[in-house]
Amino acid sequence: MKIIVLTSGRFGTAAHHLNYLIKSKQCEISMVILNEGKIVNKKKHYINKFRKIFKIGPLGAFNGIRMRKWYNQDITEFEKIGDIEDICRNNNIPFFTTPNINSPITLELFKNTHPDLGLSLGNGYIGKNIYTIPKYGMINIHHEILPIYQNAQSIIWQIYNMSPSTGYTIHKIDKHIDTGEILYQETIPICFESTLSQTVSKTSFSLLEASANGLLLFLADFDNLYKNAKKQGKGRSYTTPNIWQYLKILNNYKILKKNAKQKI
């Protein structure tokens, strides 16, 4: 199966998972495309930013920026994830950049590659004119359980809801974000560490490992799982927590950590 990978990050999920795909015999990586994230409509972009800040408040927005590190740099404490361009170069995989996800360049690269399946890792909204090009469309790995955690950052909203577990979902991409048919899911326990940030980072790495292996299992049983894709029921969409939601997450984390220690 010929797979085209579309990502928006050099060192994140795509770089991690690409190493797994290269070692696997389940697919051929036809191309990797890195979205540079250039803003097309600045007015619309800043209006959306303002609306989000208005919704979660300045303290929530500031805290959201602080929390980004938990999902990115801090994960390198557990494993050094290389630059995806270097990985492609070392394995003779065609690598291209595109100014933004839905640009004409992205469209042209997809058309010229003639992929069987598109794999989205760490992207925002992908237009129908792109996700319908591959023979079997495109799939996404969402590091949370769908449909109950659509658009959610991993782990923190599970803790907000007093759940000791998190998970990932492999699903088809459709015209909305995180609403496509479910292909494969797995739940894993949250790794409670001495701080909330360490808990998020360590569990995020565990999610990376689990979803990479889950992707290989999905590809190995592709025909069956694709044919039996499950439509999502009613879900809930999340965003960055406001400061009061964050304080609840912090309090629930302390309770769940204490409960986890008592079970050991």
Short mmCIF file of N, CA and C in Angstrom, two decimals, residues 29-152:
data_model
loop_
_atom_site.label_atom_id
_atom_site.label_comp_id
_atom_site.label_asym_id
_atom_site.label_seq_id
_atom_site.Cartn_x
_atom_site.Cartn_y
_atom_site.Cartn_z
N ILE A 29 6.16 4.20 1.87
CA ILE A 29 5.98 5.63 2.06
C ILE A 29 6.32 6.33 0.75
N SER A 30 5.31 6.82 0.06
CA SER A 30 5.52 7.45 -1.24
C SER A 30 6.08 8.86 -1.11
N MET A 31 5.66 9.56 -0.06
CA MET A 31 6.09 10.95 0.11
C MET A 31 5.72 11.43 1.50
N VAL A 32 6.51 12.38 2.02
CA VAL A 32 6.19 13.08 3.26
C VAL A 32 6.12 14.56 2.94
N ILE A 33 5.01 15.19 3.36
CA ILE A 33 4.82 16.62 3.12
C ILE A 33 4.74 17.34 4.46
N LEU A 34 5.57 18.36 4.63
CA LEU A 34 5.58 19.16 5.86
C LEU A 34 4.92 20.50 5.61
N ASN A 35 3.86 20.77 6.35
CA ASN A 35 3.16 22.04 6.26
C ASN A 35 3.92 23.09 7.07
N GLU A 36 4.26 24.22 6.44
CA GLU A 36 5.02 25.28 7.10
C GLU A 36 4.12 26.21 7.91
N GLY A 37 2.81 26.06 7.75
CA GLY A 37 1.87 26.81 8.58
C GLY A 37 1.77 28.29 8.29
N LYS A 38 2.02 28.70 7.05
CA LYS A 38 1.90 30.12 6.71
C LYS A 38 0.42 30.52 6.69
N ILE A 39 0.14 31.69 7.26
CA ILE A 39 -1.24 32.16 7.38
C ILE A 39 -1.73 32.69 6.03
N VAL A 40 -2.87 32.19 5.59
CA VAL A 40 -3.45 32.61 4.31
C VAL A 40 -4.30 33.87 4.51
N ASN A 41 -5.22 33.82 5.47
CA ASN A 41 -6.12 34.93 5.74
C ASN A 41 -5.82 35.45 7.14
N LYS A 42 -4.97 36.48 7.22
CA LYS A 42 -4.54 36.98 8.52
C LYS A 42 -5.69 37.55 9.35
N LYS A 43 -6.62 38.22 8.68
CA LYS A 43 -7.75 38.80 9.39
C LYS A 43 -8.57 37.72 10.07
N LYS A 44 -8.91 36.66 9.32
CA LYS A 44 -9.68 35.55 9.87
C LYS A 44 -8.91 34.85 10.98
N HIS A 45 -7.60 34.69 10.77
CA HIS A 45 -6.75 34.03 11.76
C HIS A 45 -6.79 34.75 13.10
N TYR A 46 -6.61 36.08 13.08
CA TYR A 46 -6.55 36.83 14.33
C TYR A 46 -7.93 37.01 14.97
N ILE A 47 -8.97 37.01 14.14
CA ILE A 47 -10.32 37.04 14.70
C ILE A 47 -10.59 35.76 15.48
N ASN A 48 -10.19 34.61 14.90
CA ASN A 48 -10.36 33.33 15.59
C ASN A 48 -9.53 33.27 16.88
N LYS A 49 -8.32 33.83 16.83
CA LYS A 49 -7.48 33.87 18.03
C LYS A 49 -8.15 34.71 19.12
N PHE A 50 -8.69 35.86 18.72
CA PHE A 50 -9.33 36.75 19.68
C PHE A 50 -10.55 36.07 20.30
N ARG A 51 -11.34 35.37 19.47
CA ARG A 51 -12.53 34.67 19.97
C ARG A 51 -12.15 33.61 21.00
N LYS A 52 -11.04 32.90 20.72
CA LYS A 52 -10.61 31.86 21.65
C LYS A 52 -10.16 32.47 22.98
N ILE A 53 -9.39 33.56 22.90
CA ILE A 53 -8.93 34.22 24.12
C ILE A 53 -10.11 34.75 24.92
N PHE A 54 -11.11 35.29 24.20
CA PHE A 54 -12.32 35.80 24.86
C PHE A 54 -13.05 34.66 25.56
N LYS A 55 -13.04 33.48 24.95
CA LYS A 55 -13.75 32.33 25.51
C LYS A 55 -13.04 31.77 26.75
N ILE A 56 -11.72 31.62 26.69
CA ILE A 56 -11.00 30.97 27.79
C ILE A 56 -10.34 31.97 28.74
N GLY A 57 -10.31 33.25 28.34
CA GLY A 57 -9.73 34.28 29.19
C GLY A 57 -8.22 34.40 29.00
N PRO A 58 -7.66 35.58 29.31
CA PRO A 58 -6.21 35.79 29.16
C PRO A 58 -5.36 34.81 29.95
N LEU A 59 -5.79 34.49 31.20
CA LEU A 59 -5.02 33.54 32.02
C LEU A 59 -5.06 32.14 31.40
N GLY A 60 -6.21 31.76 30.86
CA GLY A 60 -6.31 30.47 30.18
C GLY A 60 -5.42 30.41 28.96
N ALA A 61 -5.39 31.51 28.19
CA ALA A 61 -4.54 31.58 27.00
C ALA A 61 -3.06 31.50 27.37
N PHE A 62 -2.67 32.24 28.42
CA PHE A 62 -1.28 32.20 28.88
C PHE A 62 -0.90 30.81 29.35
N ASN A 63 -1.79 30.20 30.11
CA ASN A 63 -1.52 28.86 30.62
C ASN A 63 -1.45 27.84 29.48
N GLY A 64 -2.29 28.04 28.45
CA GLY A 64 -2.26 27.15 27.29
C GLY A 64 -0.91 27.18 26.59
N ILE A 65 -0.33 28.38 26.48
CA ILE A 65 0.99 28.52 25.87
C ILE A 65 2.04 27.79 26.71
N ARG A 66 1.93 27.92 28.02
CA ARG A 66 2.86 27.25 28.95
C ARG A 66 2.77 25.73 28.83
N MET A 67 1.54 25.24 28.61
CA MET A 67 1.32 23.80 28.57
C MET A 67 1.82 23.15 27.28
N ARG A 68 2.01 23.93 26.24
CA ARG A 68 2.46 23.36 24.97
C ARG A 68 3.75 22.57 25.13
N LYS A 69 4.63 23.08 25.99
CA LYS A 69 5.92 22.43 26.22
C LYS A 69 5.75 21.00 26.73
N TRP A 70 4.68 20.76 27.48
CA TRP A 70 4.45 19.43 28.04
C TRP A 70 4.27 18.39 26.94
N TYR A 71 3.69 18.83 25.81
CA TYR A 71 3.38 17.92 24.71
C TYR A 71 4.48 17.88 23.64
N ASN A 72 5.48 18.74 23.78
CA ASN A 72 6.51 18.82 22.75
C ASN A 72 7.91 18.57 23.32
N GLN A 73 8.58 19.65 23.75
CA GLN A 73 9.97 19.50 24.20
C GLN A 73 10.13 18.50 25.34
N ASP A 74 9.19 18.50 26.28
CA ASP A 74 9.35 17.65 27.46
C ASP A 74 9.31 16.16 27.13
N ILE A 75 8.70 15.79 25.99
CA ILE A 75 8.63 14.38 25.62
C ILE A 75 10.02 13.84 25.28
N THR A 76 10.93 14.74 24.86
CA THR A 76 12.29 14.30 24.53
C THR A 76 13.04 13.77 25.74
N GLU A 77 12.48 14.00 26.93
CA GLU A 77 13.09 13.42 28.14
C GLU A 77 13.04 11.90 28.07
N PHE A 78 12.05 11.38 27.34
CA PHE A 78 11.87 9.93 27.26
C PHE A 78 12.46 9.35 25.97
N GLU A 79 12.51 10.12 24.91
CA GLU A 79 13.12 9.64 23.68
C GLU A 79 13.46 10.82 22.77
N LYS A 80 14.62 10.78 22.16
CA LYS A 80 15.02 11.81 21.23
C LYS A 80 14.36 11.53 19.88
N ILE A 81 13.42 12.40 19.50
CA ILE A 81 12.73 12.23 18.22
C ILE A 81 13.43 13.12 17.20
N GLY A 82 13.92 12.53 16.14
CA GLY A 82 14.69 13.27 15.14
C GLY A 82 13.85 14.14 14.24
N ASP A 83 14.53 14.92 13.42
CA ASP A 83 13.90 15.78 12.42
C ASP A 83 13.36 14.90 11.29
N ILE A 84 12.11 15.10 10.94
CA ILE A 84 11.47 14.24 9.93
C ILE A 84 12.15 14.37 8.56
N GLU A 85 12.69 15.53 8.26
CA GLU A 85 13.39 15.70 6.98
C GLU A 85 14.65 14.84 6.94
N ASP A 86 15.38 14.78 8.06
CA ASP A 86 16.57 13.94 8.12
C ASP A 86 16.21 12.46 7.99
N ILE A 87 15.10 12.07 8.63
CA ILE A 87 14.66 10.68 8.55
C ILE A 87 14.34 10.31 7.10
N CYS A 88 13.66 11.21 6.40
CA CYS A 88 13.33 10.97 4.99
C CYS A 88 14.60 10.89 4.13
N ARG A 89 15.52 11.80 4.37
CA ARG A 89 16.76 11.81 3.58
C ARG A 89 17.55 10.52 3.79
N ASN A 90 17.62 10.07 5.02
CA ASN A 90 18.39 8.87 5.34
C ASN A 90 17.75 7.58 4.81
N ASN A 91 16.46 7.67 4.48
CA ASN A 91 15.74 6.48 4.00
C ASN A 91 15.22 6.64 2.57
N ASN A 92 15.74 7.65 1.87
CA ASN A 92 15.39 7.88 0.45
C ASN A 92 13.88 8.03 0.23
N ILE A 93 13.22 8.74 1.14
CA ILE A 93 11.79 9.02 1.01
C ILE A 93 11.63 10.44 0.49
N PRO A 94 10.89 10.64 -0.59
CA PRO A 94 10.66 12.00 -1.11
C PRO A 94 10.06 12.90 -0.03
N PHE A 95 10.66 14.08 0.15
CA PHE A 95 10.22 15.02 1.18
C PHE A 95 10.00 16.39 0.55
N PHE A 96 8.84 16.97 0.84
CA PHE A 96 8.52 18.30 0.31
C PHE A 96 7.87 19.14 1.40
N THR A 97 7.98 20.45 1.25
CA THR A 97 7.29 21.37 2.14
C THR A 97 6.19 22.07 1.36
N THR A 98 5.16 22.49 2.09
CA THR A 98 4.05 23.23 1.50
C THR A 98 3.75 24.41 2.42
N PRO A 99 3.39 25.57 1.87
CA PRO A 99 3.18 26.74 2.73
C PRO A 99 2.05 26.58 3.74
N ASN A 100 0.99 25.86 3.37
CA ASN A 100 -0.09 25.57 4.30
C ASN A 100 -0.82 24.31 3.85
N ILE A 101 -1.62 23.76 4.74
CA ILE A 101 -2.21 22.44 4.51
C ILE A 101 -2.99 22.35 3.21
N ASN A 102 -3.83 23.34 2.95
CA ASN A 102 -4.74 23.26 1.81
C ASN A 102 -4.29 24.08 0.60
N SER A 103 -2.99 24.31 0.49
CA SER A 103 -2.47 25.11 -0.61
C SER A 103 -2.49 24.33 -1.93
N PRO A 104 -2.44 25.04 -3.07
CA PRO A 104 -2.36 24.36 -4.37
C PRO A 104 -1.15 23.43 -4.48
N ILE A 105 -0.08 23.75 -3.76
CA ILE A 105 1.11 22.90 -3.79
C ILE A 105 0.80 21.55 -3.15
N THR A 106 0.10 21.56 -2.01
CA THR A 106 -0.30 20.31 -1.36
C THR A 106 -1.15 19.49 -2.30
N LEU A 107 -2.11 20.14 -2.93
CA LEU A 107 -3.02 19.47 -3.86
C LEU A 107 -2.24 18.82 -5.00
N GLU A 108 -1.29 19.55 -5.56
CA GLU A 108 -0.51 19.04 -6.69
C GLU A 108 0.36 17.85 -6.28
N LEU A 109 0.97 17.95 -5.11
CA LEU A 109 1.81 16.85 -4.62
C LEU A 109 0.99 15.58 -4.41
N PHE A 110 -0.19 15.72 -3.86
CA PHE A 110 -1.08 14.57 -3.66
C PHE A 110 -1.46 13.95 -5.00
N LYS A 111 -1.82 14.79 -5.96
CA LYS A 111 -2.25 14.27 -7.26
C LYS A 111 -1.12 13.55 -7.98
N ASN A 112 0.07 14.09 -7.88
CA ASN A 112 1.20 13.50 -8.61
C ASN A 112 1.69 12.20 -7.99
N THR A 113 1.36 11.98 -6.72
CA THR A 113 1.85 10.79 -6.01
C THR A 113 0.98 9.56 -6.23
N HIS A 114 -0.31 9.77 -6.50
CA HIS A 114 -1.27 8.66 -6.69
C HIS A 114 -1.25 7.69 -5.50
N PRO A 115 -1.45 8.19 -4.27
CA PRO A 115 -1.37 7.32 -3.09
C PRO A 115 -2.62 6.46 -2.92
N ASP A 116 -2.44 5.34 -2.24
CA ASP A 116 -3.59 4.52 -1.85
C ASP A 116 -4.26 5.10 -0.60
N LEU A 117 -3.44 5.65 0.31
CA LEU A 117 -3.95 6.13 1.58
C LEU A 117 -3.16 7.35 2.03
N GLY A 118 -3.86 8.34 2.56
CA GLY A 118 -3.21 9.50 3.14
C GLY A 118 -3.20 9.38 4.65
N LEU A 119 -2.10 9.76 5.28
CA LEU A 119 -1.97 9.70 6.73
C LEU A 119 -1.69 11.10 7.26
N SER A 120 -2.63 11.63 8.04
CA SER A 120 -2.47 12.95 8.64
C SER A 120 -1.99 12.80 10.07
N LEU A 121 -0.92 13.50 10.42
CA LEU A 121 -0.37 13.45 11.77
C LEU A 121 -0.05 14.87 12.24
N GLY A 122 -0.85 15.38 13.17
CA GLY A 122 -0.59 16.69 13.74
C GLY A 122 -1.00 17.85 12.88
N ASN A 123 -2.14 17.75 12.18
CA ASN A 123 -2.60 18.82 11.31
C ASN A 123 -3.90 19.43 11.81
N GLY A 124 -4.22 20.58 11.22
CA GLY A 124 -5.53 21.19 11.42
C GLY A 124 -6.48 20.71 10.34
N TYR A 125 -7.37 21.59 9.93
CA TYR A 125 -8.42 21.23 8.98
C TYR A 125 -7.83 20.91 7.60
N ILE A 126 -8.25 19.77 7.03
CA ILE A 126 -7.83 19.35 5.68
C ILE A 126 -9.05 19.38 4.78
N GLY A 127 -8.95 20.10 3.65
CA GLY A 127 -10.07 20.26 2.73
C GLY A 127 -10.42 18.98 1.98
N LYS A 128 -11.67 18.91 1.56
CA LYS A 128 -12.18 17.73 0.85
C LYS A 128 -11.43 17.48 -0.46
N ASN A 129 -11.00 18.56 -1.12
CA ASN A 129 -10.29 18.39 -2.39
C ASN A 129 -8.95 17.69 -2.22
N ILE A 130 -8.46 17.63 -0.98
CA ILE A 130 -7.20 16.93 -0.70
C ILE A 130 -7.45 15.55 -0.12
N TYR A 131 -8.31 15.45 0.91
CA TYR A 131 -8.47 14.15 1.58
C TYR A 131 -9.19 13.11 0.73
N THR A 132 -9.80 13.53 -0.38
CA THR A 132 -10.47 12.57 -1.26
C THR A 132 -9.56 12.07 -2.39
N ILE A 133 -8.36 12.58 -2.50
CA ILE A 133 -7.47 12.18 -3.60
C ILE A 133 -6.97 10.73 -3.45
N PRO A 134 -6.47 10.33 -2.29
CA PRO A 134 -6.02 8.93 -2.16
C PRO A 134 -7.16 7.95 -2.40
N LYS A 135 -6.82 6.79 -2.89
CA LYS A 135 -7.81 5.75 -3.21
C LYS A 135 -8.75 5.47 -2.04
N TYR A 136 -8.19 5.37 -0.84
CA TYR A 136 -8.99 5.07 0.35
C TYR A 136 -9.17 6.30 1.24
N GLY A 137 -8.95 7.48 0.67
CA GLY A 137 -9.10 8.69 1.48
C GLY A 137 -7.93 8.89 2.43
N MET A 138 -8.17 9.65 3.49
CA MET A 138 -7.14 9.91 4.48
C MET A 138 -7.59 9.48 5.86
N ILE A 139 -6.62 9.12 6.69
CA ILE A 139 -6.90 8.78 8.09
C ILE A 139 -6.09 9.70 8.99
N ASN A 140 -6.55 9.80 10.22
CA ASN A 140 -5.88 10.63 11.22
C ASN A 140 -5.74 9.82 12.51
N ILE A 141 -4.66 10.10 13.26
CA ILE A 141 -4.52 9.52 14.59
C ILE A 141 -4.78 10.63 15.60
N HIS A 142 -5.86 10.49 16.33
CA HIS A 142 -6.24 11.46 17.36
C HIS A 142 -5.88 10.87 18.72
N HIS A 143 -5.02 11.55 19.44
CA HIS A 143 -4.58 11.02 20.73
C HIS A 143 -5.59 11.34 21.84
N GLU A 144 -6.73 10.78 21.68
CA GLU A 144 -7.80 10.72 22.67
C GLU A 144 -8.87 9.78 22.14
N ILE A 145 -9.80 9.43 22.98
CA ILE A 145 -10.87 8.53 22.59
C ILE A 145 -12.01 9.33 21.96
N LEU A 146 -12.41 8.93 20.77
CA LEU A 146 -13.54 9.55 20.07
C LEU A 146 -14.78 8.68 20.24
N PRO A 147 -15.96 9.26 20.19
CA PRO A 147 -16.24 10.68 19.93
C PRO A 147 -16.28 11.57 21.17
N ILE A 148 -16.01 11.03 22.34
CA ILE A 148 -16.23 11.81 23.57
C ILE A 148 -15.16 12.88 23.81
N TYR A 149 -14.03 12.82 23.09
CA TYR A 149 -12.99 13.82 23.27
C TYR A 149 -12.53 14.38 21.92
N GLN A 150 -13.45 15.00 21.20
CA GLN A 150 -13.12 15.61 19.92
C GLN A 150 -12.37 16.93 20.15
N ASN A 151 -11.34 17.16 19.33
CA ASN A 151 -10.51 18.38 19.41
C ASN A 151 -9.76 18.51 20.74
N ALA A 152 -9.80 17.49 21.56
CA ALA A 152 -9.25 17.61 22.92
C ALA A 152 -7.74 17.40 22.95
#
